[in-house]
Amino acid sequence: MDSLISVIVPVYNVDAYLGKCIESIINQTYKNIEIILIDDGSTDDSGNICDDFALLDDRIKVFHTENHGVTYARKKGVKSAKGAFIGFVDGDDYIDSNYYELLLKKITSDNYDFVQMGFICEHGNGKREVAIQEAESYDIRGKQEAVFFEGVWELLGGKQVSNMLTYSLCVRLFKADMIRKCINLIPDNLIYGEDMACMCWCILHSNAYAAVKKSGYHYVQRQSSAVHVRNIDFVVNNCKLYDYIVSIFTCTSHYEKARQVMEQYLVHELAGVWGNITGRYIAMYEFPDVKMLSGKKTVLYGAGKVGTDYYRQLCRYEKCSVVAFADTHFEKYTYDYVTVIGPEKIKELDWDVLVLSVMKQETAQQIRNFLIDQGVDGEKIYWCKPKRIYAVE
């Protein structure tokens, strides 16, 4: 296990964090690494810090460029990388000392195209959020598109643990040839969602990837960082991301699916902008355990806000089948896309599970008792607390 790993660090105005970042890479237990620092036109002391560290460790290469953005910086780093494997660390983050040792051991254990690990989000108030993934391997041959689309949906719900975990390039180690090919497909002017776009290509070009059951990458959350700024530029950049991702699938049979998935992603992101500007957030609800309904004929009971959000959500999944949308006061609801039926019609249908699509447990229990009195099998009635995607702060 003596393969060279190239670690690429885009650097832009992070002088307060950069020393800890570089030291964490220098002090890796796996020593056969090259560290490529791309100073992307920093106007603070970041460039000088890069040069100072290069004098201390001959594994460090420094490139100073005009400011072109993180995609350009990563491409420049990849172009000069000599390693058989390539990893990325952002200049304001840091990694555990055995981070690359564990990733390299995993990626060389089989013919994986990339491997990934969990992460820790560190907030300025001392709060830490840990995301960890079960150690598994994923053979995705012939189902690359499904992996990407399902990953988008899971992340839309705010989940940080899934088979995708996150779209960040930084929590992964890649075969050099693959990441070089994929990252060079990303336009330099795609300055938001560039990781998602790159991972889309990586998935489409991969046969298998794997995970390490550990959290070794530390995201340092800065309110001034680009991912936390919600303004008009953020809207424009999200629209560019939408156009780019959809364009990847334009000439495939998955175009319509891509358009629908990214449309929902765009709505999700733009709602955050609206909330940031107005202080008001749009409440949207998701059924938390979609996999539980896979292959089952489902009745949704409750045609209000939660119910309509559930209906839209479940109709996006090919493995979910909504056979009826019902409500006690069905006559109140008129929708263009579905007819709401009354409770007496349920016994006439063939179904496997009835999901109570209401917010409160007390309301769910009342409806459950009512339906049982109407002759509905109580064992097939299910309720869980809806996941609120956007909340009033």
Coordinates of C-alpha atoms in Angstrom, one line a residue:
M1 CA 0.0 0.0 0.0
D2 CA 2.6 2.6 -1.1
S3 CA 0.6 4.4 -3.8
L4 CA 1.0 8.1 -4.0
I5 CA -2.0 10.2 -2.9
S6 CA -2.4 13.7 -4.3
V7 CA -4.3 16.0 -1.9
I8 CA -5.6 19.2 -3.5
V9 CA -6.5 22.2 -1.4
P10 CA -8.2 25.2 -3.0
V11 CA -7.4 28.2 -0.9
Y12 CA -9.2 31.6 -0.9
N13 CA -9.1 34.0 2.0
V14 CA -9.0 31.5 4.8
D15 CA -5.9 32.6 6.7
A16 CA -7.5 32.1 10.1
Y17 CA -8.1 28.4 9.3
L18 CA -5.5 27.4 6.8
G19 CA -2.7 26.5 9.2
K20 CA -4.8 23.9 11.0
C21 CA -5.9 22.5 7.6
I22 CA -2.4 22.1 6.2
E23 CA -1.0 20.6 9.4
S24 CA -3.7 18.0 9.5
I25 CA -2.6 16.8 6.0
I26 CA 1.1 17.0 6.8
N27 CA 0.5 14.9 9.9
Q28 CA -1.3 12.0 8.2
T29 CA -0.2 8.6 9.3
Y30 CA 0.0 7.7 5.6
K31 CA 3.1 9.6 4.5
N32 CA 3.3 9.0 0.7
I33 CA 1.3 12.0 -0.2
E34 CA 1.8 15.2 -2.2
I35 CA 0.0 18.3 -1.1
I36 CA -1.1 20.7 -3.8
L37 CA -2.1 24.2 -2.5
I38 CA -3.9 26.4 -5.0
D39 CA -4.0 30.0 -3.8
D40 CA -7.0 31.2 -5.8
G41 CA -6.2 34.9 -5.7
S42 CA -6.5 35.4 -2.0
T43 CA -6.3 39.0 -0.7
D44 CA -5.5 38.1 2.9
D45 CA -2.4 36.3 4.3
S46 CA -3.4 32.9 2.9
G47 CA -0.9 32.9 0.0
N48 CA 2.0 33.7 2.4
I49 CA 0.9 30.8 4.7
C50 CA 1.0 28.4 1.7
D51 CA 4.5 29.5 0.9
D52 CA 5.7 29.2 4.5
F53 CA 4.5 25.6 4.7
A54 CA 6.1 24.8 1.4
L55 CA 9.5 25.7 2.9
L56 CA 8.8 23.3 5.8
D57 CA 7.7 20.2 3.8
D58 CA 9.0 19.3 0.4
R59 CA 5.8 17.3 -0.3
I60 CA 3.9 20.6 -0.7
K61 CA 3.5 22.4 -4.0
V62 CA 2.0 25.9 -4.2
F63 CA 0.3 27.6 -7.2
H64 CA -0.8 31.2 -7.0
T65 CA -3.5 32.2 -9.5
E66 CA -6.0 35.0 -10.1
N67 CA -9.3 34.3 -8.6
H68 CA -11.3 31.9 -10.8
G69 CA -13.3 29.9 -8.2
V70 CA -13.0 26.5 -6.6
T71 CA -13.7 24.5 -9.8
Y72 CA -10.8 26.1 -11.7
A73 CA -8.6 25.7 -8.6
R74 CA -9.4 22.0 -8.3
K75 CA -8.8 21.5 -12.1
K76 CA -5.4 23.1 -11.8
G77 CA -4.6 20.9 -8.9
V78 CA -5.7 17.7 -10.7
K79 CA -3.7 18.7 -13.8
S80 CA -0.5 18.8 -11.8
A81 CA -1.3 15.8 -9.5
K82 CA 1.1 12.8 -9.9
G83 CA -0.8 10.4 -7.5
A84 CA -2.6 7.2 -8.4
F85 CA -5.4 8.5 -6.1
I86 CA -6.7 12.0 -5.6
G87 CA -8.4 13.6 -2.6
F88 CA -9.7 17.1 -1.8
V89 CA -9.7 19.2 1.4
D90 CA -11.1 22.7 1.6
G91 CA -8.8 25.3 3.1
D92 CA -11.0 26.0 6.1
D93 CA -11.5 22.4 7.0
Y94 CA -9.3 19.7 8.5
I95 CA -9.0 15.9 8.6
D96 CA -8.2 13.2 11.2
S97 CA -4.7 11.9 11.2
N98 CA -5.6 8.5 9.8
Y99 CA -8.1 9.8 7.2
Y100 CA -6.2 8.9 4.1
E101 CA -4.7 5.7 5.5
L102 CA -8.3 4.3 6.0
L103 CA -9.6 5.5 2.7
L104 CA -6.6 4.1 0.8
K105 CA -6.9 0.8 2.5
K106 CA -10.5 0.6 1.5
I107 CA -10.1 1.7 -2.1
T108 CA -7.3 -0.8 -2.7
S109 CA -9.2 -3.7 -1.1
D110 CA -11.2 -4.1 -4.3
N111 CA -11.7 -2.4 -7.6
Y112 CA -13.5 0.6 -6.3
D113 CA -13.7 3.8 -8.3
F114 CA -14.0 5.9 -5.2
V115 CA -14.5 5.5 -1.5
Q116 CA -16.1 7.8 1.1
M117 CA -16.3 8.4 4.8
G118 CA -18.5 10.2 7.2
F119 CA -17.9 13.7 8.5
I120 CA -18.3 16.1 11.4
C121 CA -19.9 19.6 11.1
E122 CA -18.3 22.0 13.6
H123 CA -20.2 25.2 14.3
G124 CA -18.9 28.4 15.8
N125 CA -21.0 27.9 19.0
G126 CA -19.3 24.7 19.8
K127 CA -22.1 22.5 18.4
R128 CA -20.9 19.4 16.5
E129 CA -23.0 17.2 14.2
V130 CA -21.6 13.8 13.2
A131 CA -22.7 11.9 10.1
I132 CA -21.5 8.4 9.8
Q133 CA -22.3 5.7 7.2
E134 CA -22.4 1.9 7.5
A135 CA -19.3 0.3 5.9
E136 CA -20.7 -1.2 2.7
S137 CA -19.8 -1.6 -0.9
Y138 CA -22.1 -0.5 -3.7
D139 CA -22.1 -2.3 -7.1
I140 CA -24.0 0.3 -9.3
R141 CA -23.4 -1.2 -12.7
G142 CA -26.5 -0.6 -14.8
K143 CA -28.2 1.6 -12.2
Q144 CA -26.0 4.7 -12.1
E145 CA -28.8 7.1 -12.9
A146 CA -31.1 5.6 -10.2
V147 CA -28.3 6.0 -7.6
F148 CA -27.9 9.7 -8.5
F149 CA -31.6 10.5 -8.5
E150 CA -32.3 8.6 -5.2
G151 CA -29.4 10.4 -3.6
V152 CA -30.8 13.8 -4.6
W153 CA -34.2 12.9 -3.0
E154 CA -32.7 11.7 0.2
L155 CA -30.6 14.8 0.6
L156 CA -33.6 17.0 -0.2
G157 CA -35.2 15.7 3.0
G158 CA -32.2 16.9 5.0
K159 CA -30.8 13.5 5.6
Q160 CA -27.1 13.4 6.1
V161 CA -26.7 9.6 6.1
S162 CA -27.6 7.7 2.9
N163 CA -25.9 5.6 0.3
M164 CA -24.6 9.0 -1.0
L165 CA -24.0 10.6 2.4
T166 CA -23.2 14.0 0.8
Y167 CA -22.2 15.3 -2.6
S168 CA -19.0 16.8 -1.3
L169 CA -15.8 15.7 -3.1
C170 CA -13.9 16.2 0.2
V171 CA -15.2 13.1 2.0
R172 CA -13.9 10.8 -0.8
L173 CA -10.8 9.4 -2.3
F174 CA -10.9 8.8 -6.1
K175 CA -9.0 6.9 -8.7
A176 CA -7.0 9.6 -10.4
D177 CA -8.0 8.8 -13.9
M178 CA -11.7 8.8 -13.1
I179 CA -11.8 12.1 -11.1
R180 CA -9.6 13.8 -13.7
K181 CA -12.0 12.9 -16.5
C182 CA -15.1 13.9 -14.5
I183 CA -13.9 17.2 -13.0
N184 CA -12.8 18.5 -16.4
L185 CA -16.4 18.2 -17.6
I186 CA -17.5 20.8 -15.1
P187 CA -17.7 24.4 -16.4
D188 CA -15.4 26.8 -14.5
N189 CA -18.3 29.3 -14.1
L190 CA -20.4 26.7 -12.2
I191 CA -19.7 28.2 -8.8
Y192 CA -22.5 26.6 -6.8
G193 CA -23.3 22.9 -6.7
E194 CA -20.1 22.1 -8.5
D195 CA -19.6 19.1 -6.2
M196 CA -23.1 17.8 -7.0
A197 CA -22.4 18.2 -10.8
C198 CA -19.0 16.4 -10.5
M199 CA -20.4 13.6 -8.4
C200 CA -23.1 13.1 -11.0
W201 CA -20.4 12.4 -13.6
C202 CA -18.5 10.3 -11.1
I203 CA -21.5 8.1 -10.5
L204 CA -22.3 7.8 -14.2
H205 CA -18.7 6.7 -14.9
S206 CA -18.4 4.3 -12.0
N207 CA -19.0 0.6 -11.5
A208 CA -18.6 0.4 -7.7
Y209 CA -17.8 2.5 -4.7
A210 CA -17.5 1.8 -1.0
A211 CA -17.7 3.4 2.4
V212 CA -15.6 3.5 5.6
K213 CA -17.6 3.3 8.8
K214 CA -16.0 6.4 10.4
S215 CA -16.2 10.1 10.4
G216 CA -12.9 11.6 9.6
Y217 CA -13.5 14.9 7.8
H218 CA -14.2 18.1 9.7
Y219 CA -16.4 20.8 8.1
V220 CA -15.8 24.1 9.8
Q221 CA -19.1 26.0 9.4
R222 CA -18.5 29.7 8.6
Q223 CA -21.5 32.0 8.1
S224 CA -19.6 34.0 5.6
S225 CA -18.8 31.1 3.4
A226 CA -20.5 30.8 0.0
V227 CA -22.7 27.9 0.9
H228 CA -24.3 30.0 3.7
V229 CA -25.0 33.2 1.6
R230 CA -28.6 33.3 0.4
N231 CA -29.1 36.2 -2.0
I232 CA -29.9 36.9 -5.7
D233 CA -26.6 35.5 -6.8
F234 CA -27.4 32.3 -5.0
V235 CA -30.7 32.1 -7.0
V236 CA -28.9 32.7 -10.3
N237 CA -26.2 30.1 -9.5
N238 CA -28.8 27.5 -8.5
C239 CA -30.6 28.0 -11.8
K240 CA -27.2 27.4 -13.6
L241 CA -26.8 24.2 -11.7
Y242 CA -30.3 23.1 -12.6
D243 CA -29.7 23.8 -16.3
Y244 CA -26.3 22.0 -16.2
I245 CA -27.5 18.8 -14.4
V246 CA -30.5 18.5 -16.7
S247 CA -28.4 19.0 -19.7
I248 CA -26.3 15.9 -18.8
F249 CA -29.4 13.8 -19.3
T250 CA -30.9 15.6 -22.3
C251 CA -30.1 12.9 -24.8
T252 CA -31.0 10.0 -22.5
S253 CA -34.2 8.2 -21.6
H254 CA -33.8 9.8 -18.1
Y255 CA -34.2 13.4 -19.2
E256 CA -37.7 13.8 -17.8
K257 CA -36.7 12.2 -14.5
A258 CA -33.7 14.5 -14.3
R259 CA -35.8 17.5 -14.9
Q260 CA -38.3 16.6 -12.2
V261 CA -35.6 15.8 -9.7
M262 CA -33.7 19.0 -10.2
E263 CA -36.9 21.0 -10.3
Q264 CA -37.7 19.8 -6.8
Y265 CA -34.1 20.4 -5.8
L266 CA -34.3 24.0 -7.1
V267 CA -37.6 24.6 -5.2
H268 CA -35.9 23.3 -2.0
E269 CA -32.9 25.7 -2.4
L270 CA -34.9 28.7 -3.4
A271 CA -37.3 28.3 -0.5
G272 CA -34.2 28.9 1.7
V273 CA -33.6 32.2 -0.1
W274 CA -37.2 33.3 0.4
G275 CA -36.9 32.5 4.1
N276 CA -33.6 34.4 4.4
I277 CA -35.1 37.5 2.8
T278 CA -38.5 37.6 4.5
G279 CA -37.8 35.7 7.7
R280 CA -40.7 33.4 6.7
Y281 CA -40.2 29.8 5.6
I282 CA -42.5 27.6 3.5
A283 CA -43.6 24.5 5.4
M284 CA -43.3 21.4 3.3
Y285 CA -43.7 17.8 4.6
E286 CA -42.2 14.5 3.7
F287 CA -43.0 10.9 4.7
P288 CA -39.8 10.0 6.5
D289 CA -39.6 6.3 5.6
V290 CA -40.3 5.9 1.9
K291 CA -38.6 2.5 1.7
M292 CA -41.2 1.1 4.0
L293 CA -43.8 1.7 1.3
S294 CA -41.7 0.2 -1.5
G295 CA -43.8 -2.3 -3.4
K296 CA -46.9 -1.7 -1.3
K297 CA -50.3 -0.4 -2.5
T298 CA -50.8 2.6 -0.3
V299 CA -53.8 4.6 0.7
L300 CA -53.1 8.2 1.9
Y301 CA -55.7 9.3 4.5
G302 CA -55.8 13.1 5.1
A303 CA -56.1 15.4 2.1
G304 CA -54.8 18.6 3.8
K305 CA -51.3 20.1 3.5
V306 CA -49.4 17.1 4.8
G307 CA -51.4 14.8 2.6
T308 CA -50.9 16.7 -0.6
D309 CA -47.2 17.0 0.1
Y310 CA -47.0 13.2 0.8
Y311 CA -48.9 12.5 -2.4
R312 CA -46.5 14.6 -4.5
Q313 CA -43.5 13.0 -2.8
L314 CA -44.7 9.4 -3.2
C315 CA -45.7 9.8 -6.8
R316 CA -42.1 10.6 -7.6
Y317 CA -41.0 7.1 -6.6
E318 CA -41.5 4.3 -9.1
K319 CA -41.6 1.7 -6.3
C320 CA -44.4 3.4 -4.5
S321 CA -48.0 3.0 -5.5
V322 CA -50.7 5.3 -4.2
V323 CA -54.0 3.6 -4.9
A324 CA -56.2 6.1 -3.2
F325 CA -56.3 9.6 -1.6
A326 CA -59.0 9.7 1.1
D327 CA -60.3 12.0 3.8
T328 CA -63.3 12.1 6.2
H329 CA -64.4 15.4 4.7
F330 CA -63.5 14.4 1.1
E331 CA -66.1 16.7 -0.4
K332 CA -64.1 19.7 0.7
Y333 CA -61.1 18.8 -1.5
T334 CA -61.0 19.3 -5.3
Y335 CA -57.6 18.7 -6.9
D336 CA -56.8 18.6 -10.6
Y337 CA -54.4 15.7 -10.2
V338 CA -56.4 13.3 -8.0
T339 CA -59.9 12.6 -6.7
V340 CA -60.3 12.4 -3.0
I341 CA -62.6 9.6 -1.8
G342 CA -64.5 9.1 1.4
P343 CA -63.7 6.5 4.1
E344 CA -66.5 4.2 3.0
K345 CA -64.8 3.6 -0.4
I346 CA -61.6 2.2 1.3
K347 CA -63.0 -1.2 1.9
E348 CA -63.8 -1.6 -1.8
L349 CA -60.1 -1.2 -2.7
D350 CA -57.1 -3.6 -2.8
W351 CA -54.4 -2.1 -0.6
D352 CA -51.6 -3.0 1.8
V353 CA -51.1 0.0 4.1
L354 CA -53.0 3.1 5.0
V355 CA -50.8 6.1 5.9
L356 CA -52.4 8.7 8.1
S357 CA -51.1 12.0 6.5
V358 CA -51.7 14.3 9.4
M359 CA -49.3 16.3 11.6
K360 CA -50.4 15.5 15.1
Q361 CA -50.3 12.2 16.8
E362 CA -53.6 12.9 18.7
T363 CA -55.3 13.6 15.4
A364 CA -53.9 10.4 13.9
Q365 CA -55.2 8.4 16.9
Q366 CA -58.7 9.9 16.5
I367 CA -58.8 9.0 12.8
R368 CA -57.4 5.5 13.5
N369 CA -60.2 4.8 16.0
F370 CA -62.8 6.2 13.5
L371 CA -61.5 4.0 10.7
I372 CA -61.4 0.9 12.9
D373 CA -65.1 1.6 13.8
Q374 CA -65.7 1.7 10.0
G375 CA -64.3 -1.8 9.6
V376 CA -60.8 -0.9 8.5
D377 CA -58.1 -3.3 9.6
G378 CA -56.2 -1.4 12.4
E379 CA -53.0 -3.5 11.8
K380 CA -52.7 -1.9 8.4
I381 CA -53.0 1.7 9.6
Y382 CA -49.7 3.6 10.0
W383 CA -48.7 7.0 11.3
C384 CA -45.3 8.6 11.9
K385 CA -44.5 12.3 12.5
P386 CA -44.0 14.1 9.1
K387 CA -40.6 15.5 8.4
R388 CA -40.9 19.3 8.1
I389 CA -38.4 20.4 5.4
Y390 CA -38.8 24.1 6.0
A391 CA -39.8 25.5 9.3
V392 CA -40.6 29.0 10.7
E393 CA -37.5 30.2 12.6

